[in-house]
mmCIF file of C-alpha atoms in Angstrom:
data_model
loop_
_atom_site.group_PDB
_atom_site.id
_atom_site.type_symbol
_atom_site.label_atom_id
_atom_site.label_comp_id
_atom_site.label_asym_id
_atom_site.label_seq_id
_atom_site.Cartn_x
_atom_site.Cartn_y
_atom_site.Cartn_z
ATOM 1 C CA MET A 1 137.653 -25.594 -171.357
ATOM 2 C CA LYS A 2 135.356 -24.375 -168.587
ATOM 3 C CA LEU A 3 136.908 -23.559 -165.211
ATOM 4 C CA ALA A 4 135.041 -22.645 -162.022
ATOM 5 C CA HIS A 5 136.301 -21.581 -158.609
ATOM 6 C CA ALA A 6 134.497 -20.504 -155.436
ATOM 7 C CA SER A 7 136.008 -19.176 -152.237
ATOM 8 C CA ILE A 8 134.891 -17.559 -149.025
ATOM 9 C CA ILE A 9 136.770 -14.306 -148.416
ATOM 10 C CA ALA A 10 136.896 -13.084 -144.815
ATOM 11 C CA ALA A 11 136.836 -9.396 -145.685
ATOM 12 C CA PRO A 12 134.068 -6.890 -146.263
ATOM 13 C CA VAL A 13 132.532 -7.230 -149.681
ATOM 14 C CA GLU A 14 132.966 -3.525 -150.539
ATOM 15 C CA ARG A 15 136.758 -3.718 -149.963
ATOM 16 C CA VAL A 16 137.089 -6.991 -151.836
ATOM 17 C CA TRP A 17 135.190 -5.475 -154.795
ATOM 18 C CA ASP A 18 137.447 -2.456 -154.799
ATOM 19 C CA VAL A 19 140.521 -4.682 -154.997
ATOM 20 C CA VAL A 20 139.039 -6.937 -157.699
ATOM 21 C CA MET A 21 138.144 -3.975 -159.872
ATOM 22 C CA ASP A 22 141.579 -2.379 -159.466
ATOM 23 C CA VAL A 23 143.006 -4.683 -162.140
ATOM 24 C CA PRO A 24 146.697 -4.081 -161.553
ATOM 25 C CA ARG A 25 146.248 -4.518 -157.789
ATOM 26 C CA ALA A 26 144.159 -7.691 -158.270
ATOM 27 C CA ALA A 27 146.670 -9.054 -160.796
ATOM 28 C CA ALA A 28 149.422 -8.704 -158.199
ATOM 29 C CA CYS A 29 147.519 -11.430 -156.272
ATOM 30 C CA VAL A 30 147.946 -13.896 -159.156
ATOM 31 C CA PRO A 31 151.147 -15.872 -158.640
ATOM 32 C CA GLY A 32 153.571 -15.312 -161.548
ATOM 33 C CA VAL A 33 152.177 -12.028 -162.772
ATOM 34 C CA ALA A 34 155.235 -9.986 -163.682
ATOM 35 C CA ALA A 35 153.563 -6.686 -164.575
ATOM 36 C CA VAL A 36 150.203 -5.169 -165.474
ATOM 37 C CA THR A 37 150.088 -1.640 -166.895
ATOM 38 C CA PRO A 38 147.178 0.454 -168.261
ATOM 39 C CA LEU A 39 146.587 0.753 -172.025
ATOM 40 C CA GLY A 40 143.490 2.886 -171.690
ATOM 41 C CA PRO A 41 140.087 2.813 -169.934
ATOM 42 C CA ASP A 42 139.501 -0.726 -168.659
ATOM 43 C CA ARG A 43 142.379 -2.099 -170.818
ATOM 44 C CA PHE A 44 145.689 -3.396 -169.567
ATOM 45 C CA LYS A 45 148.728 -5.246 -170.832
ATOM 46 C CA GLY A 46 150.471 -7.842 -168.701
ATOM 47 C CA SER A 47 152.735 -10.807 -168.388
ATOM 48 C CA LEU A 48 152.288 -14.111 -166.554
ATOM 49 C CA LEU A 49 155.145 -16.534 -165.849
ATOM 50 C CA VAL A 50 153.718 -19.953 -165.057
ATOM 51 C CA GLN A 51 155.096 -23.467 -164.855
ATOM 52 C CA ILE A 52 152.897 -26.286 -166.193
ATOM 53 C CA GLY A 53 154.508 -29.646 -165.768
ATOM 54 C CA PRO A 54 158.121 -29.382 -166.863
ATOM 55 C CA VAL A 55 157.551 -26.299 -169.086
ATOM 56 C CA ARG A 56 157.731 -22.659 -168.057
ATOM 57 C CA LEU A 57 155.481 -20.312 -170.039
ATOM 58 C CA ALA A 58 155.846 -16.584 -170.392
ATOM 59 C CA LEU A 59 152.399 -15.363 -171.466
ATOM 60 C CA ASP A 60 152.244 -11.787 -172.703
ATOM 61 C CA GLY A 61 148.899 -10.233 -173.545
ATOM 62 C CA GLU A 62 146.013 -7.908 -172.781
ATOM 63 C CA ILE A 63 143.189 -7.829 -170.278
ATOM 64 C CA ALA A 64 139.986 -5.817 -170.763
ATOM 65 C CA VAL A 65 137.043 -5.242 -168.465
ATOM 66 C CA THR A 66 134.159 -5.850 -170.820
ATOM 67 C CA ALA A 67 131.245 -5.397 -168.359
ATOM 68 C CA ARG A 68 130.911 -4.184 -164.811
ATOM 69 C CA ALA A 69 127.945 -3.949 -162.445
ATOM 70 C CA ASP A 70 129.073 -2.365 -159.190
ATOM 71 C CA THR A 71 125.622 -2.695 -157.530
ATOM 72 C CA GLY A 72 125.533 -6.470 -158.217
ATOM 73 C CA ARG A 73 129.260 -6.830 -157.858
ATOM 74 C CA ARG A 74 129.634 -8.672 -161.097
ATOM 75 C CA ALA A 75 132.230 -8.178 -163.832
ATOM 76 C CA SER A 76 133.335 -9.727 -167.082
ATOM 77 C CA LEU A 77 136.872 -9.676 -168.338
ATOM 78 C CA ARG A 78 138.521 -10.844 -171.576
ATOM 79 C CA ALA A 79 142.194 -11.912 -171.600
ATOM 80 C CA ASP A 80 144.250 -12.714 -174.757
ATOM 81 C CA ALA A 81 147.809 -13.856 -174.333
ATOM 82 C CA LYS A 82 150.535 -15.746 -176.208
ATOM 83 C CA ASP A 83 153.780 -17.465 -175.437
ATOM 84 C CA ALA A 84 156.200 -16.546 -178.221
ATOM 85 C CA ARG A 85 158.810 -19.114 -177.284
ATOM 86 C CA LEU A 86 156.489 -22.131 -177.282
ATOM 87 C CA GLY A 87 154.054 -20.751 -179.903
ATOM 88 C CA GLY A 88 150.832 -21.080 -177.997
ATOM 89 C CA THR A 89 147.874 -18.847 -177.197
ATOM 90 C CA VAL A 90 145.348 -18.504 -174.413
ATOM 91 C CA ARG A 91 142.029 -16.649 -174.712
ATOM 92 C CA ALA A 92 139.757 -16.430 -171.731
ATOM 93 C CA ILE A 93 136.376 -14.858 -170.866
ATOM 94 C CA VAL A 94 136.197 -14.568 -167.077
ATOM 95 C CA GLU A 95 133.074 -13.846 -165.037
ATOM 96 C CA ILE A 96 133.656 -12.662 -161.488
ATOM 97 C CA SER A 97 130.982 -12.193 -158.814
ATOM 98 C CA LEU A 98 130.909 -11.375 -155.148
ATOM 99 C CA THR A 99 128.010 -12.099 -152.777
ATOM 100 C CA GLU A 100 127.913 -10.634 -149.287
ATOM 101 C CA ARG A 101 127.772 -12.954 -146.346
ATOM 102 C CA PRO A 102 127.791 -12.301 -142.539
ATOM 103 C CA ALA A 103 131.537 -12.564 -142.094
ATOM 104 C CA GLY A 104 132.776 -11.483 -145.513
ATOM 105 C CA CYS A 105 131.814 -12.556 -149.008
ATOM 106 C CA ASP A 106 131.682 -15.380 -151.482
ATOM 107 C CA LEU A 107 133.942 -15.086 -154.561
ATOM 108 C CA ARG A 108 132.921 -16.937 -157.679
ATOM 109 C CA ILE A 109 135.058 -17.011 -160.803
ATOM 110 C CA GLU A 110 133.908 -18.793 -163.935
ATOM 111 C CA SER A 111 136.150 -18.925 -167.043
ATOM 112 C CA ASP A 112 135.784 -20.181 -170.577
ATOM 113 C CA VAL A 113 139.322 -20.743 -171.737
ATOM 114 C CA GLN A 114 140.511 -21.558 -175.237
ATOM 115 C CA ILE A 115 144.043 -22.808 -175.541
ATOM 116 C CA GLY A 116 145.779 -23.026 -178.897
ATOM 117 C CA GLY A 117 149.100 -24.267 -180.168
ATOM 118 C CA ARG A 118 151.523 -26.368 -178.166
ATOM 119 C CA ILE A 119 150.206 -25.153 -174.770
ATOM 120 C CA GLY A 120 147.094 -27.252 -175.439
ATOM 121 C CA GLU A 121 149.215 -30.440 -175.642
ATOM 122 C CA PHE A 122 149.593 -30.408 -171.847
ATOM 123 C CA GLY A 123 146.088 -31.733 -171.474
ATOM 124 C CA GLN A 124 142.973 -30.418 -169.713
ATOM 125 C CA PRO A 125 143.586 -32.179 -166.315
ATOM 126 C CA ILE A 126 147.066 -30.684 -165.880
ATOM 127 C CA ILE A 127 145.929 -27.232 -166.907
ATOM 128 C CA GLN A 128 142.862 -27.455 -164.710
ATOM 129 C CA ARG A 129 144.990 -28.447 -161.685
ATOM 130 C CA LYS A 130 147.313 -25.492 -162.254
ATOM 131 C CA ALA A 131 144.411 -23.072 -162.709
ATOM 132 C CA ASP A 132 142.826 -24.310 -159.460
ATOM 133 C CA GLN A 133 146.155 -23.830 -157.644
ATOM 134 C CA LEU A 134 146.488 -20.297 -158.871
ATOM 135 C CA LEU A 135 142.906 -19.355 -158.060
ATOM 136 C CA VAL A 136 143.247 -20.608 -154.464
ATOM 137 C CA GLN A 137 146.353 -18.511 -154.055
ATOM 138 C CA PHE A 138 144.602 -15.597 -155.660
ATOM 139 C CA ALA A 139 141.670 -15.785 -153.253
ATOM 140 C CA GLN A 140 144.051 -15.989 -150.239
ATOM 141 C CA CYS A 141 145.981 -12.920 -151.358
ATOM 142 C CA LEU A 142 142.697 -11.043 -152.142
ATOM 143 C CA ALA A 143 141.533 -11.652 -148.556
ATOM 144 C CA LYS A 144 144.772 -10.196 -147.195
ATOM 145 C CA SER A 145 144.707 -7.217 -149.525
ATOM 146 C CA ALA A 146 141.107 -6.348 -148.693
ATOM 147 C CA SER A 147 141.377 -6.745 -144.903
#
């Protein structure tokens, strides 16, 4: 499943980039993230509690920064997680980019998400709605954190 989100952030692009690339700090802007801790250079483990429809998922997994271009303000991340209770998995490749604008910056997030097991039974429209909701809240928190 392909997901895309774009937002205008009313904060200086350099400060937004600093927050985005501080993975534990950026993760704190994702609603439902319980914890993100370092595993090594550009590798982290974390937990996400999220409600999709009537089901509450507890996704535990790893996040890795796989590519980073500070001058172009572009980064790629890989996330792998599973919900042990429900027996599903989520694997995502996420591309993040920032573009400077007069009163802040444009944030663009593109994801290629693979969902396995029972989590996939929720259906793409429900999952996409939830992802859009989380990304809007992420962008709002990012703007506050970078101001």
